[in-house]
Amino acid sequence: MVPHWIAGERVEEAAAETVGVTESATGRVVGRVPAGGGEAADRAVRAARAAFGEWRHASLGRRKTTMFAYRELLNARRDELVDLLVTEHGKVADDAAGEVQRGLEVVEYACGIPDLLKGEHTENVSTNVDSWSVRQPVGVMAGITPFNFPVMVPLWMLPIAIACGNAFVLKPSEKDPSASLRLAELAHEAGVPPGVVGVVQGTGEAAQTLLTHPEVDGVSFVGSTPVARHVQRTAVEHGKRVQALGGAKNHAVVLPDADLDVTADALVGAAYGSAGERCMAISAAVAVGGVGDALAPAITERLKGLEVAAGTNPDAHMGPLITAEHRDRVAGYLAAGVAEGATLAYDGRDHPIDGDDGGHWLGPSLFDHVTPGMTVYTDEIFGPVLVLLRADSFEEAIDLVNRNRWGNGTAIFTNDGGAARRFHHEVEVGMVGVNVPIPVPMAYHSFGGWKESLFGDLHIHGPEGVQFNTRGKVVTSRWPDPTERGIDRGFPTAR
Ligand code: NAD
């Protein structure tokens, strides 16, 4: 059983009903988590509330030093985290190392918390009256995270939440839960007091307990759109602030002047890296003005050379999918796309696999001549499937992106600066790349999409992460001169 982390200790729960955690490359069960987890969530929240009482008063110097120590420990344990990602998620080792690095960078950002929490001061807002603003912690923050980034996404939340002075309870994905436990243990080793960080293993039931718990003040969620929508509504109904990041269908628009080889390389990396199980994966390419006729074969050629193998294989480009059910669901879209009239230019079901028969394998696939009504376009497939659409004009391509219900990431490939500028100005998407296929903002910017990719107002990490994890307060102060007396019957105005 993968333990919870409650009040600074591993807690093994003897749950009657459990769900298995599988090694994606073999299908072997390598761990179990409780099928519920609600009772543990309640205990972790109560421990967090108790710990918040002291932690909120911890000096900025102490919080900063703790973050630096955490950074050093995570850095020292990089390989251990990478191994957990390769086993439970199935990422190839280079990809897993990149994930750990991007998570670590949020910890580095949080090391600067004394600077990030500086307020503003105005002298003499009225005669002998001063005002200043401060940001204070919110209380107990909860995080609910998806399977596809078991280190990075928890680290989008945890370092900023606690550096701001909150306590933080995490409910990681039940599909690859072990990395979260290590993240909490290392935070403890770095000097984070017991209870300030909790991890609850379990399913949606544990998450539901966090969403409705009266002692939880805020919720950061990352996952699929239907759950994100539910999380936002439930959290708001229960009086909490919430940021809920949802799913995506990220478009790459390819203009005729783009360098074909550079673009095809970029699209293959962005569509099939991590087996397409990235919220910023490019899953739809829009070829403008006939460039699709050259682009489709350029991609197909590259797919033939992709080595699909376990992440432990140093030659692997792409690993397995997260579960057998998910693999079957993705494969189902290959049949559906053909039935709807798309051209299956490359069929991942026939791709050679170098792996254990029990693994959740599916090779890379390319659909060409896809139209907007087809389910391979309207649904988030979240697997190694790229769909190629054709647009007659640049305007038609932008319109296609803007009509899509998601707006997480997008990219344009071109050598025309004016077209690129028009694209990033007009496109209704939260994160935009210009010849950059996966424009994930660095830790000191904020990450988040538009439309059905984000429910709530504030993006995650960076300055908006600090804002989400703090409450603003403005103090107005006067030290009266006893000679200046008298009752003021008016509403206060500056004098
Ligand atoms: P998911 O929505 O199935 O699960 C996410 C988390 O929610 C898990 O911890 C799960 O246990 C929990 N959960 C499930 N049902 C719940 C419920 N009813 N109430 C509360 N919590 C519940 O997502 P997933 O399959 O783990 O991850 C893949 C999805 O996440 C994709 O749609 C992907 O696009 C999205 N994603 C988005 C971003 C982003 O930044 N926008 C980042 C990563 C992943």
Coordinates of C-alpha atoms and ligand atoms in Angstrom, one line a residue:
M1 CA 0.0 0.0 0.0
V2 CA 1.3 3.4 -0.9
P3 CA 1.2 5.4 2.4
H4 CA -0.4 8.7 3.1
W5 CA 1.8 11.5 4.6
I6 CA -0.1 13.0 7.6
A7 CA 1.4 15.2 10.4
G8 CA 4.9 14.4 9.3
E9 CA 4.6 10.6 9.2
R10 CA 3.9 7.8 6.7
V11 CA 0.5 6.4 7.5
E12 CA -0.4 3.0 6.1
E13 CA -4.1 2.5 5.7
A14 CA -5.6 -0.9 5.8
A15 CA -8.3 -0.1 3.3
A16 CA -10.7 -2.9 2.5
E17 CA -11.1 -1.7 -1.1
T18 CA -8.0 -0.7 -3.1
V19 CA -7.0 0.2 -6.6
G20 CA -3.8 -1.1 -8.2
V21 CA -1.0 1.1 -9.4
T22 CA 0.6 -0.5 -12.5
E23 CA 4.0 -0.3 -14.0
S24 CA 3.0 0.9 -17.5
A25 CA 5.6 -0.9 -19.4
T26 CA 4.7 -4.3 -18.0
G27 CA 1.2 -4.0 -16.6
R28 CA 2.5 -5.4 -13.3
V29 CA 0.8 -4.1 -10.2
V30 CA 3.5 -2.3 -8.2
G31 CA 1.4 -0.7 -5.5
R32 CA -2.1 -0.1 -4.2
V33 CA -4.0 3.0 -2.9
P34 CA -7.3 3.1 -1.0
A35 CA -10.3 3.1 -3.3
G36 CA -11.7 6.0 -1.1
G37 CA -9.3 8.0 1.1
G38 CA -11.9 10.4 2.5
E39 CA -11.2 9.6 6.1
A40 CA -7.4 10.1 5.7
A41 CA -8.2 13.4 3.8
D42 CA -10.1 14.6 6.9
R43 CA -7.1 13.7 9.2
A44 CA -4.6 15.4 6.9
V45 CA -6.7 18.6 6.7
R46 CA -7.1 18.7 10.5
A47 CA -3.3 18.2 10.9
A48 CA -2.8 21.0 8.3
R49 CA -5.1 23.4 10.2
A50 CA -3.2 22.8 13.4
A51 CA 0.2 23.3 11.8
F52 CA -1.0 26.4 9.9
G53 CA -1.3 28.2 13.3
E54 CA 2.5 28.3 13.8
W55 CA 3.7 28.2 10.2
R56 CA 1.8 31.3 9.2
H57 CA 4.0 33.2 11.6
A58 CA 7.3 31.6 10.4
S59 CA 9.6 34.4 9.4
L60 CA 10.3 34.9 5.7
G61 CA 13.9 34.1 6.4
R62 CA 12.9 30.7 7.8
R63 CA 10.6 30.0 4.9
K64 CA 13.2 31.0 2.4
T65 CA 15.9 28.9 4.0
T66 CA 13.6 25.9 4.1
M67 CA 12.9 26.4 0.3
F68 CA 16.6 26.5 -0.4
A69 CA 17.1 23.3 1.6
Y70 CA 14.2 21.7 -0.3
R71 CA 15.7 22.6 -3.6
E72 CA 19.0 21.0 -2.6
L73 CA 17.3 17.8 -1.5
L74 CA 15.2 17.5 -4.6
N75 CA 18.2 18.1 -6.7
A76 CA 20.1 15.4 -4.9
R77 CA 17.2 12.9 -5.3
R78 CA 16.5 13.7 -9.0
D79 CA 17.3 10.2 -10.2
E80 CA 15.1 8.6 -7.6
L81 CA 12.2 10.7 -8.8
V82 CA 13.0 10.0 -12.4
D83 CA 12.9 6.2 -11.7
L84 CA 9.5 6.5 -10.1
L85 CA 8.2 8.4 -13.1
V86 CA 9.6 5.9 -15.5
T87 CA 8.0 3.0 -13.6
E88 CA 4.6 4.2 -12.6
H89 CA 3.9 6.7 -15.4
G90 CA 6.0 5.1 -18.2
K91 CA 7.8 8.2 -19.4
V92 CA 11.2 7.8 -21.1
A93 CA 14.0 8.8 -18.8
D94 CA 15.0 12.1 -20.6
D95 CA 11.4 13.2 -20.5
A96 CA 11.0 12.3 -16.8
A97 CA 14.2 14.3 -16.1
G98 CA 12.7 17.3 -17.9
E99 CA 9.6 17.1 -15.8
V100 CA 11.6 17.0 -12.5
Q101 CA 13.7 20.0 -13.7
R102 CA 10.6 22.1 -14.5
G103 CA 9.1 21.2 -11.1
L104 CA 12.4 22.1 -9.4
E105 CA 12.3 25.5 -11.0
V106 CA 9.1 26.4 -9.2
V107 CA 10.9 25.6 -5.9
E108 CA 13.7 28.0 -7.0
Y109 CA 11.1 30.6 -7.7
A110 CA 9.7 30.1 -4.2
C111 CA 13.1 30.6 -2.7
G112 CA 12.6 34.3 -3.6
I113 CA 9.5 34.5 -1.5
P114 CA 10.7 37.5 0.7
D115 CA 10.9 39.5 -2.5
L116 CA 7.6 38.1 -3.9
L117 CA 5.6 39.0 -0.8
K118 CA 6.8 42.6 -0.7
G119 CA 3.9 45.0 -0.3
E120 CA 3.5 48.7 -1.2
H121 CA 3.5 51.7 1.1
T122 CA 2.1 55.1 0.5
E123 CA 2.9 58.0 2.8
N124 CA 0.5 60.8 3.5
V125 CA -2.7 59.4 1.8
S126 CA -4.2 62.1 4.0
T127 CA -2.4 64.5 6.2
N128 CA -0.4 62.4 8.7
V129 CA -2.1 59.2 7.5
D130 CA -0.2 56.3 5.8
S131 CA -1.4 53.2 3.9
W132 CA 0.3 50.0 3.0
S133 CA -0.6 46.7 1.5
V134 CA 0.5 43.3 2.6
R135 CA -0.2 39.8 1.4
Q136 CA -1.0 37.1 4.0
P137 CA -1.5 33.4 3.7
V138 CA -5.0 32.0 3.0
G139 CA -4.9 29.0 5.3
V140 CA -5.2 25.4 4.3
M141 CA -4.8 24.9 0.6
A142 CA -5.6 21.7 -1.2
G143 CA -4.1 20.3 -4.4
I144 CA -5.6 17.7 -6.7
T145 CA -3.4 16.5 -9.4
P146 CA -3.5 14.4 -12.6
F147 CA -1.5 11.3 -13.6
N148 CA 0.5 12.9 -16.4
F149 CA 3.0 15.0 -14.4
P150 CA 3.3 13.3 -11.0
V151 CA 6.3 15.5 -9.9
M152 CA 5.9 18.7 -11.9
V153 CA 2.2 19.5 -11.3
P154 CA 2.4 18.9 -7.5
L155 CA 5.4 21.2 -7.5
W156 CA 3.5 23.9 -9.4
M157 CA 1.5 24.1 -6.2
L158 CA 3.3 22.9 -3.1
P159 CA 6.3 25.2 -2.9
I160 CA 4.3 28.4 -3.5
A161 CA 1.5 27.4 -1.2
I162 CA 3.9 26.8 1.8
A163 CA 6.4 29.6 1.0
C164 CA 3.4 32.0 1.2
G165 CA 2.8 30.6 4.7
N166 CA -0.1 28.2 4.0
A167 CA -0.5 24.5 4.9
F168 CA -1.0 22.3 1.9
V169 CA -2.7 18.9 1.4
L170 CA -2.2 17.1 -1.8
K171 CA -4.4 14.3 -3.4
P172 CA -2.2 13.0 -6.2
S173 CA -3.5 10.8 -9.0
E174 CA -4.2 7.2 -7.9
K175 CA -2.5 6.0 -11.1
D176 CA 1.1 7.1 -10.1
P177 CA 1.0 8.2 -6.5
S178 CA 4.5 7.4 -5.2
A179 CA 6.4 10.5 -6.3
S180 CA 4.1 12.7 -4.2
L181 CA 4.9 10.9 -1.1
R182 CA 8.6 11.5 -1.7
L183 CA 8.0 15.2 -2.4
A184 CA 6.3 15.5 1.0
E185 CA 9.1 13.5 2.8
L186 CA 11.8 15.6 1.3
A187 CA 9.9 18.8 2.3
H188 CA 9.9 17.4 5.9
E189 CA 13.6 16.7 5.7
A190 CA 14.1 20.3 4.5
G191 CA 12.6 21.6 7.7
V192 CA 8.9 22.0 6.8
P193 CA 7.1 21.3 10.2
P194 CA 4.8 18.3 10.5
G195 CA 1.3 18.9 9.2
V196 CA 2.3 21.8 6.9
V197 CA 2.4 19.4 4.0
G198 CA 0.1 16.4 3.8
V199 CA -0.5 13.8 1.1
V200 CA -3.6 11.7 0.9
Q201 CA -3.7 8.7 -1.4
G202 CA -7.0 7.8 -2.9
T203 CA -9.5 8.4 -5.6
G204 CA -12.1 11.0 -6.4
E205 CA -13.7 10.4 -3.0
A206 CA -10.6 11.7 -1.2
A207 CA -10.7 14.7 -3.5
Q208 CA -14.4 15.3 -2.8
T209 CA -13.6 15.4 0.9
L210 CA -11.1 18.1 0.3
L211 CA -13.5 20.1 -1.9
T212 CA -16.2 20.1 0.7
H213 CA -14.1 20.2 3.9
P214 CA -14.9 23.3 6.1
E215 CA -11.2 23.6 7.1
V216 CA -10.0 23.9 3.5
D217 CA -9.7 27.5 2.2
G218 CA -8.5 27.1 -1.4
V219 CA -8.2 24.4 -4.1
S220 CA -5.8 24.1 -6.9
F221 CA -6.8 21.4 -9.4
V222 CA -5.2 20.1 -12.6
G223 CA -6.9 17.4 -14.6
S224 CA -9.6 16.8 -17.2
T225 CA -12.3 19.4 -18.1
P226 CA -15.4 17.6 -16.7
V227 CA -13.7 17.1 -13.4
A228 CA -12.2 20.7 -13.4
R229 CA -15.7 22.0 -14.0
H230 CA -17.1 19.9 -11.1
V231 CA -14.2 21.0 -8.8
Q232 CA -14.7 24.7 -9.5
R233 CA -18.5 24.5 -8.8
T234 CA -18.1 22.3 -5.7
A235 CA -15.3 24.4 -4.2
V236 CA -17.1 27.7 -4.8
E237 CA -20.3 26.3 -3.3
H238 CA -18.3 25.4 -0.2
G239 CA -16.8 28.9 0.1
K240 CA -13.3 28.2 -1.2
R241 CA -11.2 30.0 -3.8
V242 CA -10.4 27.8 -6.7
Q243 CA -8.2 27.5 -9.8
A244 CA -9.1 24.4 -11.8
L245 CA -7.0 23.7 -14.9
G246 CA -8.7 21.4 -17.4
G247 CA -8.1 19.6 -20.7
A248 CA -6.9 20.7 -24.1
K249 CA -6.7 20.4 -27.8
N250 CA -3.6 22.3 -28.7
H251 CA -3.3 23.5 -32.3
A252 CA -0.2 24.1 -34.3
V253 CA -0.8 26.4 -37.3
V254 CA 1.8 25.8 -40.0
L255 CA 2.1 28.5 -42.7
P256 CA 3.5 27.8 -46.1
D257 CA 6.7 29.7 -45.5
A258 CA 7.7 27.6 -42.4
D259 CA 10.8 25.5 -42.6
L260 CA 9.3 22.0 -43.3
D261 CA 12.0 19.9 -41.6
V262 CA 12.2 22.1 -38.5
T263 CA 8.4 22.1 -38.2
A264 CA 8.0 18.3 -38.8
D265 CA 10.6 17.7 -36.1
A266 CA 8.9 20.0 -33.7
L267 CA 5.5 18.5 -34.3
V268 CA 6.7 14.9 -33.8
G269 CA 8.3 15.9 -30.5
A270 CA 5.3 17.8 -29.3
A271 CA 2.6 15.4 -30.5
Y272 CA 4.2 12.1 -29.5
G273 CA 6.5 13.0 -26.6
S274 CA 5.2 11.4 -23.4
A275 CA 2.9 9.3 -25.6
G276 CA 0.8 12.4 -26.2
E277 CA -0.2 12.4 -22.6
R278 CA 0.7 16.1 -22.0
C279 CA -1.8 18.9 -21.5
M280 CA 0.4 21.0 -23.8
A281 CA 0.9 18.2 -26.4
I282 CA 0.2 19.4 -30.0
S283 CA -2.8 17.2 -30.9
A284 CA -4.1 19.1 -34.0
A285 CA -1.9 20.6 -36.8
V286 CA -3.5 23.1 -39.1
A287 CA -1.7 23.2 -42.5
V288 CA -2.4 26.5 -44.3
G289 CA -2.5 26.8 -48.1
G290 CA -1.4 23.4 -49.3
V291 CA 1.6 22.9 -47.0
G292 CA -0.2 19.8 -45.7
D293 CA 0.7 17.8 -48.9
A294 CA 4.4 18.0 -47.9
L295 CA 3.9 18.1 -44.1
A296 CA 2.0 14.8 -43.8
P297 CA 4.7 12.7 -45.5
A298 CA 7.4 14.5 -43.6
I299 CA 5.7 13.5 -40.3
T300 CA 5.0 10.0 -41.5
E301 CA 8.7 9.5 -42.4
R302 CA 9.7 10.5 -38.9
L303 CA 7.1 8.2 -37.2
K304 CA 8.6 5.2 -38.9
G305 CA 11.8 5.8 -37.0
L306 CA 10.3 6.3 -33.5
E307 CA 11.5 3.7 -31.1
V308 CA 8.6 2.7 -28.8
A309 CA 10.0 1.0 -25.8
A310 CA 10.1 1.1 -22.0
G311 CA 11.5 4.3 -20.4
T312 CA 14.4 2.3 -19.0
N313 CA 15.6 1.7 -22.6
P314 CA 18.1 4.5 -23.4
D315 CA 17.0 4.4 -27.1
A316 CA 13.3 4.8 -26.4
H317 CA 11.6 7.9 -27.9
M318 CA 8.2 7.1 -26.6
G319 CA 6.9 4.8 -23.8
P320 CA 3.6 3.1 -23.0
L321 CA 0.3 4.7 -22.1
I322 CA -0.8 5.1 -18.4
T323 CA -3.3 2.2 -18.3
A324 CA -4.6 -0.6 -20.5
E325 CA -8.1 1.0 -20.4
H326 CA -6.7 4.3 -21.6
R327 CA -4.6 2.6 -24.4
D328 CA -7.8 0.8 -25.6
R329 CA -9.8 4.1 -25.5
V330 CA -7.1 5.8 -27.6
A331 CA -7.0 2.9 -30.0
G332 CA -10.8 3.2 -30.3
Y333 CA -10.3 6.7 -31.8
L334 CA -8.3 5.2 -34.6
A335 CA -11.2 3.1 -35.7
A336 CA -13.7 6.0 -35.1
G337 CA -11.6 8.4 -37.2
V338 CA -11.5 5.9 -40.1
A339 CA -15.2 5.3 -39.9
E340 CA -15.8 9.1 -40.0
G341 CA -13.8 9.5 -43.2
A342 CA -10.4 10.7 -42.0
T343 CA -7.3 9.3 -43.7
L344 CA -5.2 7.2 -41.3
A345 CA -1.8 8.1 -42.8
Y346 CA 0.1 6.2 -40.1
D347 CA -1.5 3.5 -37.9
G348 CA 0.2 3.1 -34.5
R349 CA -1.4 -0.3 -34.0
D350 CA 1.0 -1.7 -36.6
H351 CA 4.1 0.1 -35.3
P352 CA 6.9 -2.2 -33.9
I353 CA 7.0 -2.2 -30.1
D354 CA 10.1 -3.2 -28.2
G355 CA 8.5 -4.1 -24.9
D356 CA 6.8 -6.6 -22.5
D357 CA 3.6 -8.0 -23.8
G358 CA 1.7 -6.8 -20.7
G359 CA 2.7 -3.2 -21.2
H360 CA 0.1 -0.6 -22.3
W361 CA 1.5 -0.1 -25.7
L362 CA 0.3 1.8 -28.7
G363 CA 2.5 3.2 -31.5
P364 CA 2.2 6.8 -32.9
S365 CA -0.6 7.6 -35.4
L366 CA -1.3 10.4 -37.8
F367 CA -4.7 11.2 -39.2
D368 CA -4.8 13.4 -42.3
H369 CA -7.7 15.3 -44.0
V370 CA -9.5 15.7 -40.7
T371 CA -12.5 18.0 -40.5
P372 CA -13.8 19.9 -37.5
G373 CA -16.9 17.7 -37.0
M374 CA -15.0 14.5 -36.5
T375 CA -14.6 13.1 -33.0
V376 CA -10.9 12.7 -33.4
Y377 CA -10.9 16.5 -33.6
T378 CA -13.7 17.4 -31.1
D379 CA -12.5 15.1 -28.3
E380 CA -9.3 15.3 -26.3
I381 CA -7.7 11.9 -27.1
F382 CA -4.7 12.3 -24.8
G383 CA -2.6 9.8 -26.6
P384 CA -0.1 9.5 -29.4
V385 CA -2.4 10.6 -32.2
L386 CA -2.0 13.8 -34.2
V387 CA -4.8 15.0 -36.5
L388 CA -4.0 17.1 -39.5
L389 CA -6.5 19.6 -40.8
R390 CA -6.2 21.8 -43.9
A391 CA -7.1 25.5 -44.0
D392 CA -7.2 27.6 -47.2
S393 CA -6.1 30.8 -45.5
F394 CA -4.4 32.1 -42.3
E395 CA -7.7 33.7 -41.2
E396 CA -9.5 30.3 -41.5
A397 CA -6.7 28.7 -39.4
I398 CA -7.0 31.4 -36.6
D399 CA -10.8 31.0 -36.7
L400 CA -10.5 27.3 -36.3
V401 CA -8.3 27.7 -33.2
N402 CA -10.6 30.3 -31.7
R403 CA -13.8 28.2 -32.3
N404 CA -12.3 25.3 -30.4
R405 CA -13.8 24.9 -26.9
W406 CA -10.3 24.6 -25.3
G407 CA -7.6 27.3 -25.2
N408 CA -4.7 25.9 -23.3
G409 CA -1.7 26.2 -25.7
T410 CA -1.1 26.8 -29.4
A411 CA 1.9 27.4 -31.7
I412 CA 2.5 29.0 -35.1
F413 CA 5.3 27.9 -37.4
T414 CA 6.4 30.6 -39.8
N415 CA 9.2 32.9 -40.8
D416 CA 6.9 35.8 -41.2
G417 CA 7.1 38.1 -38.2
G418 CA 4.0 40.0 -39.1
A419 CA 1.9 36.8 -39.3
A420 CA 3.3 35.6 -36.0
R421 CA 2.4 38.9 -34.4
R422 CA -1.1 38.8 -35.7
F423 CA -1.4 35.2 -34.5
H424 CA -0.4 35.9 -30.9
H425 CA -2.5 39.0 -30.8
E426 CA -5.7 37.5 -32.1
V427 CA -5.6 33.9 -30.8
E428 CA -7.9 33.1 -27.9
V429 CA -5.5 30.8 -26.1
G430 CA -3.6 31.2 -22.8
M431 CA -0.1 30.1 -23.9
V432 CA 1.2 30.8 -27.3
G433 CA 4.4 29.6 -29.0
V434 CA 6.1 31.2 -32.1
N435 CA 8.1 28.4 -33.6
V436 CA 8.0 26.9 -30.1
P437 CA 5.7 23.8 -30.1
I438 CA 5.2 23.5 -26.3
P439 CA 5.2 27.0 -24.9
V440 CA 5.0 26.0 -21.2
P441 CA 5.9 29.3 -19.3
M442 CA 8.8 29.3 -17.0
A443 CA 8.2 29.2 -13.2
Y444 CA 8.4 33.0 -12.9
H445 CA 5.6 33.4 -15.3
S446 CA 2.2 31.9 -14.7
F447 CA 0.7 28.8 -16.5
G448 CA -2.9 28.5 -17.6
G449 CA -5.3 28.3 -20.5
W450 CA -8.5 30.0 -21.5
K451 CA -12.0 28.8 -22.1
E452 CA -12.6 25.2 -21.0
S453 CA -8.9 24.8 -20.1
L454 CA -9.3 26.9 -17.0
F455 CA -12.1 27.3 -14.5
G456 CA -11.3 30.2 -12.2
D457 CA -9.4 33.4 -12.8
L458 CA -5.9 32.9 -11.7
H459 CA -3.2 30.9 -13.5
I460 CA -0.9 28.6 -11.6
H461 CA 2.7 29.3 -10.3
G462 CA 4.5 32.5 -11.0
P463 CA 3.1 35.8 -9.8
E464 CA -0.5 34.6 -10.2
G465 CA 0.3 31.6 -8.1
V466 CA 1.5 33.9 -5.3
Q467 CA -1.7 35.9 -5.7
F468 CA -3.8 32.8 -5.5
N469 CA -2.0 31.6 -2.3
T470 CA -2.3 34.9 -0.5
R471 CA -4.9 37.4 0.6
G472 CA -4.4 41.1 0.2
K473 CA -4.8 43.4 3.2
V474 CA -4.5 47.2 3.2
V475 CA -3.7 49.0 6.5
T476 CA -4.4 52.7 6.9
S477 CA -2.7 54.2 9.9
R478 CA -2.7 57.5 11.8
W479 CA -0.9 58.4 15.0
P480 CA -3.1 61.2 16.3
D481 CA -1.9 64.4 17.9
P482 CA -4.0 64.9 21.0
T483 CA -4.5 68.5 20.1
E484 CA -6.3 67.6 17.0
R485 CA -9.6 66.5 18.3
G486 CA -13.2 66.5 17.1
I487 CA -15.9 64.2 15.8
D488 CA -15.9 63.8 12.0
R489 CA -19.4 63.1 10.8
G490 CA -18.4 62.6 7.1
F491 CA -17.1 59.7 5.2
P492 CA -13.3 59.7 5.3
T493 CA -11.7 61.6 2.5
A494 CA -8.2 62.8 2.0
R495 CA -7.3 66.1 3.6
Ligands
NAD1 P1 -8.7 13.4 -14.1 O1 -9.5 14.6 -14.3 O2 -9.3 12.0 -14.4 O3 -8.1 13.3 -12.7 C1 -7.4 14.3 -12.1 C2 -7.5 14.2 -10.6 O4 -8.8 14.4 -10.2 C3 -7.0 12.9 -10.0 O5 -6.3 13.1 -8.8 C4 -8.3 12.2 -9.7 O6 -8.3 11.2 -8.7 C5 -9.2 13.3 -9.3 N1 -10.6 13.1 -9.5 C6 -11.2 12.2 -10.3 N2 -12.6 12.3 -10.2 C7 -12.8 13.3 -9.4 C8 -14.0 13.9 -8.8 N3 -15.2 13.5 -9.2 N4 -13.9 15.0 -8.0 C9 -12.7 15.4 -7.6 N5 -11.5 14.9 -8.1 C10 -11.6 13.8 -8.9 O7 -7.4 13.6 -15.1 P2 -6.2 12.6 -15.5 O8 -6.7 11.6 -16.4 O9 -5.5 12.2 -14.2 O10 -5.2 13.6 -16.3 C11 -5.4 13.9 -17.6 C12 -6.1 15.2 -17.9 O11 -5.5 16.3 -17.2 C13 -6.2 15.6 -19.3 O12 -7.5 16.0 -19.6 C14 -5.2 16.7 -19.4 O13 -5.4 17.6 -20.5 C15 -5.4 17.3 -18.1 N6 -4.2 18.2 -17.7 C16 -4.3 19.5 -17.8 C17 -3.3 20.3 -17.4 C18 -3.4 21.8 -17.5 O14 -2.4 22.4 -17.0 N7 -4.4 22.4 -18.0 C19 -2.1 19.7 -17.0 C20 -2.0 18.3 -16.9 C21 -3.1 17.6 -17.3

